[in-house]
Short mmCIF file of C-alpha atoms and ligand atoms in Angstrom, two decimals:
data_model
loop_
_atom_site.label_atom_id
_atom_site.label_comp_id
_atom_site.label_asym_id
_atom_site.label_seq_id
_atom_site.Cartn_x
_atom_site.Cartn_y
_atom_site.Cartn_z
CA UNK A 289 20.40 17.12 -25.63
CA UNK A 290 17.13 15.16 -26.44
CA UNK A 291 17.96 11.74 -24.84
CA UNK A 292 15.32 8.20 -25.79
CA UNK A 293 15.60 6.42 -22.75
CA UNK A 294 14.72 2.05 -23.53
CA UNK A 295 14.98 0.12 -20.49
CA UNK A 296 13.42 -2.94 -22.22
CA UNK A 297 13.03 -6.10 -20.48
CA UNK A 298 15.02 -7.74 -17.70
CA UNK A 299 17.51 -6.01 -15.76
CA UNK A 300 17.30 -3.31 -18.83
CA UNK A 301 14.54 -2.28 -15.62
CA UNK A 302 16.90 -2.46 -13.29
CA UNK A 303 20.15 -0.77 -14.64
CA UNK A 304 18.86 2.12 -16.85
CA UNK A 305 16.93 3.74 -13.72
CA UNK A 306 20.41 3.41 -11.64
CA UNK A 307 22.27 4.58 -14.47
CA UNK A 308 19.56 8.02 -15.00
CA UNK A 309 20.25 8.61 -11.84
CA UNK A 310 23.96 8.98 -11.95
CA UNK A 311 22.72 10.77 -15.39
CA UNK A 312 20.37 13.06 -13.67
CA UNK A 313 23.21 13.87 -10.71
CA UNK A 314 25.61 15.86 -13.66
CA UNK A 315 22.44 18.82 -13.95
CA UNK A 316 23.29 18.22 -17.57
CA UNK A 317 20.29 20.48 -19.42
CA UNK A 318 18.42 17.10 -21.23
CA UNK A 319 15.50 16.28 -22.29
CA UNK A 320 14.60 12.69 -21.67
CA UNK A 321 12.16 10.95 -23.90
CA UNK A 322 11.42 7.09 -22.77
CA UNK A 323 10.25 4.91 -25.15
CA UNK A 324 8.70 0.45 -24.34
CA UNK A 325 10.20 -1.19 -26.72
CA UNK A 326 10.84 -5.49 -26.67
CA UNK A 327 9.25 -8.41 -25.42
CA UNK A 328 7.24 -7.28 -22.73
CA UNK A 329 5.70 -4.82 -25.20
CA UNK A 330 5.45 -7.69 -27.85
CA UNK A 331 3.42 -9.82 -25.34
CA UNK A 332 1.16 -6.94 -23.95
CA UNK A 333 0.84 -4.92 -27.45
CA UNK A 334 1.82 -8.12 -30.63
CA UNK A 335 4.81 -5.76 -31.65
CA UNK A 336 8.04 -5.09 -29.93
CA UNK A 337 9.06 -2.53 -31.67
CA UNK A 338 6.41 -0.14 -33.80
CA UNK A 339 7.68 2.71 -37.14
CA UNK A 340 6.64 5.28 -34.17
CA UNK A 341 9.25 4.25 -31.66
CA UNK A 342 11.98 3.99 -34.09
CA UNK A 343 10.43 7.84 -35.20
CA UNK A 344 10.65 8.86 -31.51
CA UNK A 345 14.98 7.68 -31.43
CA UNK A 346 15.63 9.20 -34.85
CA UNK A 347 14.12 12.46 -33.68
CA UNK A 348 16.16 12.25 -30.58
CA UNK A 349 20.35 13.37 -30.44
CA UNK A 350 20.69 9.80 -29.04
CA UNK A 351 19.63 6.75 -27.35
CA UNK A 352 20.19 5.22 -24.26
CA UNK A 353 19.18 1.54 -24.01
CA UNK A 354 19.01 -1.47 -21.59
CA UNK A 355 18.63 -4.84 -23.08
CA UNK A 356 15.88 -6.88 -24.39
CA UNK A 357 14.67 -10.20 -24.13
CA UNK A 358 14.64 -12.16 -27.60
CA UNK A 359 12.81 -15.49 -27.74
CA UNK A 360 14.15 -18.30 -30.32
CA UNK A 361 10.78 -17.66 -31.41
CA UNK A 362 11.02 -17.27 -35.95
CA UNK A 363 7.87 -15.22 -35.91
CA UNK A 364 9.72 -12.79 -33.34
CA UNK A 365 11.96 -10.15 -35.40
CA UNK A 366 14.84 -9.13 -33.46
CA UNK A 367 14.45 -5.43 -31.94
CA UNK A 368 17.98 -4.91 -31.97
CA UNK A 369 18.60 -5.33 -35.06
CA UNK A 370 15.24 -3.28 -36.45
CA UNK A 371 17.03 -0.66 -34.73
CA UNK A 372 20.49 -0.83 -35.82
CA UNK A 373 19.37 -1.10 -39.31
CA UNK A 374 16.85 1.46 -39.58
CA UNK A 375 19.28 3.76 -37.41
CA UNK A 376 22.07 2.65 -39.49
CA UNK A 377 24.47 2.69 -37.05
CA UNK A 378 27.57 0.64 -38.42
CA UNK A 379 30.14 0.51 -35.92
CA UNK A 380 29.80 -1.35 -32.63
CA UNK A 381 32.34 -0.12 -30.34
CA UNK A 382 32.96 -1.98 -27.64
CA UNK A 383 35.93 -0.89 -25.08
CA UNK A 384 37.54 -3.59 -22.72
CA UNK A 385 40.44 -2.70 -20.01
CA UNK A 386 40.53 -3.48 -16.77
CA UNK A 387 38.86 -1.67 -13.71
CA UNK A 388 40.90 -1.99 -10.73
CA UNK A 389 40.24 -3.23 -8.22
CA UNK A 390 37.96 -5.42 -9.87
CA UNK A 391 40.01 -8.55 -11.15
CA UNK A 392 39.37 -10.86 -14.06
CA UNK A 393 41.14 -14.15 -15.05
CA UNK A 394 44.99 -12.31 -15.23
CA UNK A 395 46.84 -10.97 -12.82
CA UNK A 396 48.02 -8.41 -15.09
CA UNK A 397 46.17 -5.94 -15.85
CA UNK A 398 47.73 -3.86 -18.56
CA UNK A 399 45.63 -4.28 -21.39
CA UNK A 400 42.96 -1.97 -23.01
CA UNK A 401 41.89 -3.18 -26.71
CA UNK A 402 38.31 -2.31 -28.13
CA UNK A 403 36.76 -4.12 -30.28
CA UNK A 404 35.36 -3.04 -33.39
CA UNK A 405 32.47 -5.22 -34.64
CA UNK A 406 30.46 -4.58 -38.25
CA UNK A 407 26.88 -3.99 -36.63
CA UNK A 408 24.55 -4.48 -39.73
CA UNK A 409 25.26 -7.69 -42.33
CA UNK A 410 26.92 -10.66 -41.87
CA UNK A 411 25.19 -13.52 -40.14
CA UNK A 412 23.01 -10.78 -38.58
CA UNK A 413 21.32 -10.05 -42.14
CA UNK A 414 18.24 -10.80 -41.05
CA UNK A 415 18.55 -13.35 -44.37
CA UNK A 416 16.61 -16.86 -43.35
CA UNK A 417 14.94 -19.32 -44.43
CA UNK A 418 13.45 -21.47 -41.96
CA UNK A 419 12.26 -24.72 -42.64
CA UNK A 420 11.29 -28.19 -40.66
CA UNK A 421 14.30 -30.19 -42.34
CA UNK A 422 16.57 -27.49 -43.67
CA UNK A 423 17.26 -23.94 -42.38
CA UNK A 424 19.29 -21.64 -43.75
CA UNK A 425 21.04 -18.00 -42.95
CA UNK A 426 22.75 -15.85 -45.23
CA UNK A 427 25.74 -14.02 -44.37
CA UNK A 428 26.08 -10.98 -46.52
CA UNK A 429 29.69 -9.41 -46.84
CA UNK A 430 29.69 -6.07 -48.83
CA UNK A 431 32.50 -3.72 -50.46
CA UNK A 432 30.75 -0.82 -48.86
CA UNK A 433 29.61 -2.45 -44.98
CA UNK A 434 33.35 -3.93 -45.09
CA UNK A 435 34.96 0.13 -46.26
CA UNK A 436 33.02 2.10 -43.78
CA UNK A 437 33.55 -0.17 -40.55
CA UNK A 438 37.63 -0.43 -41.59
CA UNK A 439 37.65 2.78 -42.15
CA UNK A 440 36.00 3.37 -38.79
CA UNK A 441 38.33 1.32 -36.89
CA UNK A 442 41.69 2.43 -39.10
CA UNK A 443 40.53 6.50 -37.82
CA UNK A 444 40.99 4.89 -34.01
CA UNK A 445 43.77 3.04 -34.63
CA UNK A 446 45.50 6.23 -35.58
CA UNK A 447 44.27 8.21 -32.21
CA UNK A 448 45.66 5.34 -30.54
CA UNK A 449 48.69 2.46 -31.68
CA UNK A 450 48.58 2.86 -35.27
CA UNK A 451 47.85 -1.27 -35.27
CA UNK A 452 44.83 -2.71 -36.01
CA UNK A 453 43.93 -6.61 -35.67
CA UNK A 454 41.98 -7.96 -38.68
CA UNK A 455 39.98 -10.76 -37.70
CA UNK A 456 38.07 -13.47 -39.95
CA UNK A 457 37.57 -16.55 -40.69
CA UNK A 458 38.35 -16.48 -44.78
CA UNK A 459 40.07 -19.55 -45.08
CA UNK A 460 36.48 -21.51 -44.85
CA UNK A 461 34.16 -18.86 -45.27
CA UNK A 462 34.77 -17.49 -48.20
CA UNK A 463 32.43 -14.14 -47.82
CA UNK A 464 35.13 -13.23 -45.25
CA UNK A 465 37.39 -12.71 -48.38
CA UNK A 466 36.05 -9.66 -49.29
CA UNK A 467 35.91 -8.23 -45.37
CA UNK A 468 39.85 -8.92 -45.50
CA UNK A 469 40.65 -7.55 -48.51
CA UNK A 470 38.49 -4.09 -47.86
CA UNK A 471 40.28 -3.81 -44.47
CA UNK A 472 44.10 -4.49 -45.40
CA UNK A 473 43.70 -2.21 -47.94
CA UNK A 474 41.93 0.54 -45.84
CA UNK A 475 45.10 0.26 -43.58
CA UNK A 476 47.54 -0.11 -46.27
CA UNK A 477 46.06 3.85 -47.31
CA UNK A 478 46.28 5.12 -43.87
CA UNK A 479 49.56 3.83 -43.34
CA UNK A 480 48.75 1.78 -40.05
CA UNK A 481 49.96 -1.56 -39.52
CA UNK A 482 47.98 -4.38 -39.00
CA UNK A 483 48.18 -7.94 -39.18
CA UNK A 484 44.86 -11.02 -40.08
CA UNK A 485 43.93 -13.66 -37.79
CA UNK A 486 41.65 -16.36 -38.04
CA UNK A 487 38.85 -16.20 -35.44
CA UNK A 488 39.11 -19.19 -33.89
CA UNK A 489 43.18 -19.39 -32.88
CA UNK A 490 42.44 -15.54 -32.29
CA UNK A 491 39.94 -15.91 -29.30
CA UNK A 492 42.43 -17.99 -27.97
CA UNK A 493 45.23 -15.65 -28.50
CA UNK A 494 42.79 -12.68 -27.36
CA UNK A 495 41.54 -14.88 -24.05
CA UNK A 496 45.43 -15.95 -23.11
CA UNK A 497 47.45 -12.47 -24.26
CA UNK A 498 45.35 -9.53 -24.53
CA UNK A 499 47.71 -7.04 -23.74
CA UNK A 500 48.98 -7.78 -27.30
CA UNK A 501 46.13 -6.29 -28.93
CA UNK A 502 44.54 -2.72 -29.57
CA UNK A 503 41.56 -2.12 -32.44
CA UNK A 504 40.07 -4.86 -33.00
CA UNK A 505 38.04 -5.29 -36.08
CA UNK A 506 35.95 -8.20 -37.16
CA UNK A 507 32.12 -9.07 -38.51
CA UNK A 508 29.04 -8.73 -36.72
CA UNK A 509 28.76 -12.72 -35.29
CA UNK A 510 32.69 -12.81 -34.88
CA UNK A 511 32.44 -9.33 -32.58
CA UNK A 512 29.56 -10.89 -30.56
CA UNK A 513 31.31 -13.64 -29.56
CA UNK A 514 34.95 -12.32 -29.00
CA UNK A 515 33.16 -9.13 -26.87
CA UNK A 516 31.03 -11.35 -24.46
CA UNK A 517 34.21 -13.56 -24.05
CA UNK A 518 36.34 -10.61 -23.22
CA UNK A 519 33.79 -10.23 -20.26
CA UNK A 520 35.64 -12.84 -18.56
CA UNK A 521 38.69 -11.07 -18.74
CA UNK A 522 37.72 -7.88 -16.54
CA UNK A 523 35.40 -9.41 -14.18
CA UNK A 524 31.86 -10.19 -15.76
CA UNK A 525 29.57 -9.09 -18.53
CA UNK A 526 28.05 -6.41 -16.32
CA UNK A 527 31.39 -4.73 -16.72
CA UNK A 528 31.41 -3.95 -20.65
CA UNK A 529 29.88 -1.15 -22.30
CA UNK A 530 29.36 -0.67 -25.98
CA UNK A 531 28.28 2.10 -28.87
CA UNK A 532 26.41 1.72 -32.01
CA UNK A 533 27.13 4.46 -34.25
CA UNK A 534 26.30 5.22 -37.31
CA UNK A 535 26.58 8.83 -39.46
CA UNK A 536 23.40 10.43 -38.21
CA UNK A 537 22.78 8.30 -35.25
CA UNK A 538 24.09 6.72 -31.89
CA UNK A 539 23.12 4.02 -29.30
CA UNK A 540 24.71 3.12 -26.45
CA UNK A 541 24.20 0.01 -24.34
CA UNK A 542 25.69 -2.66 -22.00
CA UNK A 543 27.16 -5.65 -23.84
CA UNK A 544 25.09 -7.86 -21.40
CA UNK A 545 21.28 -9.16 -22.32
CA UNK A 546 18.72 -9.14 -19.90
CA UNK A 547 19.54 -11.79 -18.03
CA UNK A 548 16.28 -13.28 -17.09
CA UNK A 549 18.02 -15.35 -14.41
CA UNK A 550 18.74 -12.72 -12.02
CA UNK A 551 15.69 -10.06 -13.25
CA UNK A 552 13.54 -8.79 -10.73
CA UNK A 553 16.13 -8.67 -7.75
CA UNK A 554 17.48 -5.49 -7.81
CA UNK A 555 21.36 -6.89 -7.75
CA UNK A 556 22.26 -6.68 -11.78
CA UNK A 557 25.53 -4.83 -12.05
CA UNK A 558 24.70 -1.24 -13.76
CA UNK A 559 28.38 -0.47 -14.10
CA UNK A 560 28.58 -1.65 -18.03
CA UNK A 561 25.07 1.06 -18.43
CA UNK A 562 26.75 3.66 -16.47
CA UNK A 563 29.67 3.37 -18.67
CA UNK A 564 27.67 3.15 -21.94
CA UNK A 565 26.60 6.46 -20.35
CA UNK A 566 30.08 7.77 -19.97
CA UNK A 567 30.56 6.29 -23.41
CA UNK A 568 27.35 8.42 -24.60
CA UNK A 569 29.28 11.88 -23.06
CA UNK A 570 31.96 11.59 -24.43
CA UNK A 571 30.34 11.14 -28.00
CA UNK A 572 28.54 14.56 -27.37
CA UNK A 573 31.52 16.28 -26.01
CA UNK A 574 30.52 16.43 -22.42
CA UNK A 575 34.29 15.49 -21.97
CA UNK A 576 34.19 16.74 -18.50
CA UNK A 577 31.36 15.17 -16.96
CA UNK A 578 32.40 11.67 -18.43
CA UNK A 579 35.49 12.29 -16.75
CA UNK A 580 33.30 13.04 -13.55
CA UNK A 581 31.34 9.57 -14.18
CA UNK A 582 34.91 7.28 -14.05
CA UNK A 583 36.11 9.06 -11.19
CA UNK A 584 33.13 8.25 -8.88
CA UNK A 585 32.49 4.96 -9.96
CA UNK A 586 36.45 4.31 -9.37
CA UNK A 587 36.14 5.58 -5.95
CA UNK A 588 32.61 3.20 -5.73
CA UNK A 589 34.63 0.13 -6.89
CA UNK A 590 37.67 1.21 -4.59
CA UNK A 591 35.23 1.52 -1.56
CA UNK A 592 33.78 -1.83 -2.29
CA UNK A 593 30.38 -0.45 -3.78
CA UNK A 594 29.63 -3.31 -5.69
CA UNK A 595 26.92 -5.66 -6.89
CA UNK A 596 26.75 -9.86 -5.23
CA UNK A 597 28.25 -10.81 -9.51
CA UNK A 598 31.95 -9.05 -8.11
CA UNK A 599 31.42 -10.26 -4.96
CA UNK A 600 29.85 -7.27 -3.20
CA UNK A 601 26.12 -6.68 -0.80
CA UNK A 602 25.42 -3.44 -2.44
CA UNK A 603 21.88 -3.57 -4.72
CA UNK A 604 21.89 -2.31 -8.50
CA UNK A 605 20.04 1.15 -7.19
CA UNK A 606 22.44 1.20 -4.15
CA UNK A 607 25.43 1.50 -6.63
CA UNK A 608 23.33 4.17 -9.08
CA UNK A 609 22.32 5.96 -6.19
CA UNK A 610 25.87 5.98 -4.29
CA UNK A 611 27.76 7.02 -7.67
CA UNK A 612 25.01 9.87 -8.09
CA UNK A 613 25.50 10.91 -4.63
CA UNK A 614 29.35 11.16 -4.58
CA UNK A 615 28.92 13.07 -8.33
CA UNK A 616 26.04 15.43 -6.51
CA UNK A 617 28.80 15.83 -3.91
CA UNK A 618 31.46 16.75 -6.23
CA UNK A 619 29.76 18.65 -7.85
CA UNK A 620 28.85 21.26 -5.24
P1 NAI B 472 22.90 -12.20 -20.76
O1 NAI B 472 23.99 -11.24 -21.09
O2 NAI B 472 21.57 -11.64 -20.50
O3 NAI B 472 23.34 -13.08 -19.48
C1 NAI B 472 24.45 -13.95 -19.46
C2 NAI B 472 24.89 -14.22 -18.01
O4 NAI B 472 25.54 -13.07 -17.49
C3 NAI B 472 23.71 -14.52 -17.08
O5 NAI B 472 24.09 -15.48 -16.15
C4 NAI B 472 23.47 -13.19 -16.40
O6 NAI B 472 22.90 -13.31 -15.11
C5 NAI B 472 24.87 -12.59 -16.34
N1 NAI B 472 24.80 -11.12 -16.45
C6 NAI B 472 24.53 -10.41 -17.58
N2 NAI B 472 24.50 -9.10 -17.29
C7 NAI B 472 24.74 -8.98 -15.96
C8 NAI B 472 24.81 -7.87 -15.08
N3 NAI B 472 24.64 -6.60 -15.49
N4 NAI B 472 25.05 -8.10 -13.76
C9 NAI B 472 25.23 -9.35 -13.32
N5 NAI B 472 25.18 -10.45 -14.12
C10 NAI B 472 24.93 -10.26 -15.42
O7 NAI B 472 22.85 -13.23 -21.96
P2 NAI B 472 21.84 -14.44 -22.23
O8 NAI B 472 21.48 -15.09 -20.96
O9 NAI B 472 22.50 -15.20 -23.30
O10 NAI B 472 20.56 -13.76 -22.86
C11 NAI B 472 19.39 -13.42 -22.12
C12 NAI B 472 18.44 -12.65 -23.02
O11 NAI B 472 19.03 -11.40 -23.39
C13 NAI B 472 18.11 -13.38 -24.34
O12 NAI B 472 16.74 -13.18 -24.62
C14 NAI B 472 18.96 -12.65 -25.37
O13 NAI B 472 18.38 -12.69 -26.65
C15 NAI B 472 18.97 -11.26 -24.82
N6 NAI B 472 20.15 -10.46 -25.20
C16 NAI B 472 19.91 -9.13 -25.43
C17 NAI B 472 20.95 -8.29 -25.72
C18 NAI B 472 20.66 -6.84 -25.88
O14 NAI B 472 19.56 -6.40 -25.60
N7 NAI B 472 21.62 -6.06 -26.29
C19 NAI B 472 22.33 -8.78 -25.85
C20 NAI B 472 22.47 -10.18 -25.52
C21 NAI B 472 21.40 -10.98 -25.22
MG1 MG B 473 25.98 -10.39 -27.47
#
């Protein structure tokens, strides 16, 4: 496997090189390529992101990434989504269920949903018009953006519950018409049942009852939102892991930014990298080894291997470099 490696900026520093190592512990036979991409780059170089970089990830199987730093700056174009347009990659898949004995805001802990958000129009459509008295963004809803994520989330819906959660807000915004109408009839064709919610009583439903859910699917702003809220029901945002995938290409990275306010310390949680790594295995049918990955960072969580954000002493490259050692181990 050719692998692009982007730490970025922040902890994206911090947790990728704890996460290669737990990488690096499997012996898998790959080929890493890194690549600067983000702020950093934008401040030493003018351009975060450069037509060579995104060259490098296309030529690579698929990319591994940290987070980067975005300033509210209007002359700053957003990395992440260069990349997820240029890469096309549609579907953002990101997981959530609990990982005991880590606890979140339930006691219960049966619930595992994943949320599927549209990763390339919407409010995200790069669409603005800035000015000093009026501003304005435009959310773009299409036939085909709306088919291909439904369709995405209605093929895991049936290697899971056969349900599927339609969420939108089309009783103000009317773009969101379209988006509901694509995906009840995608599941209407595949036979799976599903029901609509509004986004707003939703994220209350989803906060208070989650084991109620399973796929998940919604628009690009709506996913943001409900995803980085869902951090609060496992434990933290260094918990969640996520995939961008498109037809030809695939991303994966922590749902977390880069957290300026804790960069530089060595104590980010890499748990939500190392499972956007075990997400990444699993996508290229290293089945077993992302197997291999849960089990030892389990038995790391279980042991009380963790970073200060669940409570633990351990340092982000103590929990990459414990993880790699009990893989190393088990591997033997
Ligand atoms: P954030 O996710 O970076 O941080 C939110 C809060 O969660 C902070 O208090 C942070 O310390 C904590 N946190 C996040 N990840 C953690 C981890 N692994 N371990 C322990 N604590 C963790 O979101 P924020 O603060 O809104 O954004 C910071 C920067 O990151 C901004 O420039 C934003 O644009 C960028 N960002 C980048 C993303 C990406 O690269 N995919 C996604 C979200 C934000
Ligand atoms: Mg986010």
């Amino acid at each position: 496997m050719k692998l692009a490696v982007v730490e970025g900026d922040g902890i994206g520093k911090e947790v990728i090189p704890a996460t290669i190592e737990v990488l690096d512990s499997l012996g898998l036979d790959i080929e890493k390529i890194p690549v600067e991409l983000g702020y950093g780059k934008w401040e030493r170089t003018g351009s975060a992101i450069t037509d060579e970089d995104i060259s490098v990830m296309k030529s690579c199987d698929c990319v591994l990434f940290g987070a980067v730093t975005t300033p509210p700056d209007p002359n700053y174009k957003s990395v992440l989504l260069t990349i997820r347009k240029e890469l096309d990659m549609y579907a953002n898949i990101r997981p959530i269920h609990p990982l005991p004995p880590v606890k979140g805001i339930h006691e219960r802990n049966d619930f595992n949903f994943i949320i599927v958000r549209e990763n390339t129009e919407g409010l995200y459509s790069g669409i603005e018009d800035i000015g000093s008295d009026v501003s304005t963004t435009t959310r773009v809803i299409t036939r085909k953006g709306s088919k291909r994520i439904a369709d995405y989330a209605c093929k895991l819906a049936k290697n899971r519950m056969n349900k599927l959660t339609i969420v939108h807000k089309s009783n103000v915004i009317k773009s969101d018409k379209l988006f509901l109408d694509v995906c009840r009839q995608a599941a209407t064709d595949e036979g799976i049942l599903y029901m609509d919610e509004l986004v707003d009583s939703f994220a209350y439903k989803l906060i208070s009852s989650p084991w109620n859910y399973d796929v998940i699917v919604t628009t690009n702003l709506f996913g943001d939102i409900l995803s980085d809220m869902s951090g609060a029901l496992v434990g933290g945002l260094g918990l969640l892991p996520s995939a961008n995938i498109g037809d030809r290409y695939a991303f994966f990275e922590p749902v977390h930014g880069s957290a300026p306010d804790i960069a530089g310390r060595n104590i980010a949680n890499p748990i939500a990298a190392i499972l956007s790594l075990k997400m990444l295995l699993e996508w290229h049918g290293n089945i077993a080894e992302a197997a291999i990955v849960e089990e030892a960072l389990d038995t790391a969580l279980n042991m009380g291997v963790c970073t200060p954000d669940l409570g633990g002493r351990n340092t982000t490259s103590e929990v990459g470099n414990l993880i790699a050692k009990y893989i190393s181990t088990r591997m033997e």
